[in-house]
Amino acid sequence: MATKRIAVLTSGGDAQGMNAAVRAVVRTALAKGAEVYAISEGYQGLVDGGGLIQKMDWDSVGGILHRGGTIIGTARSDEFRTREGRRRAARNLIQQGIDGLVVIGGDGSLTGADIFRREWPELVSELVKAGEITAKAGGAYPNLLIVGLVGSIDNDFSGPDMTIGADSALHRITEAIDAITSTAASHQRTFIVKVMGRNCGYLALYSALATGADWVLIPEAPPDVDNWQEVMVERLKAGTKAGRRDHIVILAEGARDRYGKYIGSTDVQRVLEQHLGEEVRVTVLGHVQRGGRPSAYDRILGTLLGYEAVVTLLGAKPEDEPVVVGTKANHITHFPLMECVEKTHAVAEAIAAKDYEKAMSLRSTSFKDAFNTLKTVVRALPHAPAPGQKRFRIAVMNAGAPAPGMNTAARAAVRLGMDQGHILLGIENGFDGFAKGEVSEMDWMSVSGWASLGGSVLGTSRIVPQGADLYAIARTIETNKIEALLVIGGWDAYEAVHSMLTSRPNFPAFDIPIVCLPASINNNLPGTEFSIGADTALNSIVEAVDKIKQSAVATRRCFVVEVMGHWSGYLALMSGMATGAERVYIPEEGVTLKDMQADVETLNRGFDAGRRLGLIIRAEYANAIYNTAFMCALFEEEGRDVFDVRPAILGHLQQGGDPSPFDRIQATRLARLCLGYLIDECTKGSSNCAFIGLQKGQINFHDMRDFERMIDDKVERPREQWWLELKGIASMMAKLEVES
Ligand code: ATP
Ligand code: MG
């Protein structure tokens, strides 16, 4: 059978992470024995052909993972919208022997792809009739196979949970708003920040949630009253009265009022200046949102989707309906292409028809939940408790090693709890402070600014209480009349709560509902695919490795980068995938002498063939004997004068930093659910002890009694780790050479 030839193109607006997808398409195709072409300038390149269709090899997509935009260029092509244009496109493909296409773009690009695919047989026979291709050539390509990937910063595509580029855009927006917030607070100013998203409020809504903004206007949910300007002004004034020094209003570019009239940033500015009597500044974020380095998530998403696109394309049969490959509930999934496009258009049509209820109903449940949560956390002050309402005393604490996002979770818990009329207590310095009785009542403004703040304001400690400490903690619970407890933390926090549970027979005070919220950069907690902080740590590692790689220009150097994670290889594997490391060592697999010998050989061959850089990422506990120093010494000695070796131990920069948007969003979401759980338990008069988790897109509360059963105690990690199955793809992408 002839070698399969496929091609990849990027079309429509560019998005960060498209390069990762292109790289994965090219390398997967080569690894699977297919030939692969890149079409420059989107569909225009397909129409024009010639030098715009180029054969790719392994190295032509080297060194692009960290770059924003798309290296093969994108365009909007009017010619491709015409039948004549598509006929030329078909001819160009057939002349190159290509009959499989990966299209990376938005709804428009995917619609175009579908039209092209359906017309293909007719286009081919026309070309034969016109003598532009031979009958034999025409007969050899009866069908065109297509797989779509959605690249768009707007996250406006129905079907997949995330489009390639949306997470990076959220990074840009939150960085900008964090920066604006600090200057706004210094001058007691109000800022209006306009963000992209067209008909989709995703970027506006989630950036508001992530930054603790005061007001947000999105297309799917216009203000439901005519005098919304007054309501907004009142809200901001109340905020000032409550002690806020700054105000941030986030405006989606597609926002409108309930009559469908677009809301412009100057309209909002005028209203606010008039009524607040202070300067109001407008920042239109514009194209910075599209630019810059892709986030770790987008690099990994692009890689996994690019891989799956090629596997799908190579296995597709002509009668198969075209699919979009995307992610749903953290799993790579196939979606029917045209159905997704139609649903995407339905949202836009509903908004145009002012049927906002329908528009909102077409969004995901988490989108709706996020919107409702936001409405509460942005309040200047909580709703007053209902008369006669039972007010529970709920305590919130951090425990274990610090993880970015702990403050975000605590803030959401305090505000959501207070808004429902309950009394929220803050415990300082983890279980240490708990034993010492460091408890105080929180108020609404005490958590102001916490959404975006790294570290732990409440303070945390790694002690797991035993003996006398347990006694002291029981006393603290009694003296403060604590009726429920939320513990935001990692492994030590879980162990501590587990030990409270098992000591209930001795300490009746522990017989209150308790819930653990996973917060650990190690992502090593049972019952959840993600813990808060891991995404931030991953991004910090990726940023550091990008810089390390750049420093090695023009040297022949191998870096051995050591990352954290305890006995979990999550950070190592994921950062390896996001930075293109040639080799990743994780504790789940260990390190053998044979592995390192093989590395030396590949490194030698690679550097001999002209490579300038090698990158090995190892998890801190991959092997206690073959540690980073040992590995470096061995490679240095064996590499002789072919290459030299440098260690880079990243250390605590991985625990620090302000939380990433994803961590802030998850922290808020999980805190809301934990609070709901505790209030529910208190209301029912029961005292279950649980830990929350996010698995396969579902939120679950696991009974703390199952903790021991779900973990491997010796290595402090869950028995099941979903991400291990990604190892094969990660190592395939970054091999120094392909067997031919
Ligand atoms: P985004 O909207 O996220 O920027 P997109 O892919 O939706 O991305 P569009 O400008 O809508 O961007 O489409 C990109 C290109 O896809 C168009 O310039 C055109 O070449 C092609 N295309 C779009 N719609 C069609 C169509 N109905 N028929 C043929 N080609 C189309
Ligand atoms: Mg579009």
Short mmCIF file of C-alpha atoms in Angstrom, two decimals, residues 55 58 82 129 220 292 323 375 415 501 588 640 687 711:
data_model
loop_
_atom_site.label_atom_id
_atom_site.label_comp_id
_atom_site.label_asym_id
_atom_site.label_seq_id
_atom_site.Cartn_x
_atom_site.Cartn_y
_atom_site.Cartn_z
CA LYS A 55 6.74 18.50 3.26
CA TRP A 58 10.85 15.73 12.42
CA THR A 82 -15.94 30.08 -3.68
CA LYS A 129 -13.21 16.41 -17.12
CA GLU A 220 -25.31 35.42 27.40
CA GLY A 292 2.56 35.40 24.16
CA VAL A 323 -15.16 14.61 13.67
CA LYS A 375 -22.92 36.98 41.54
CA ARG A 415 -17.95 34.77 51.27
CA LEU A 501 -11.73 10.76 62.27
CA GLU A 588 6.36 5.48 39.38
CA ARG A 640 33.12 13.43 27.18
CA SER A 687 -21.21 14.56 60.85
CA ILE A 711 -3.82 5.28 48.56
#
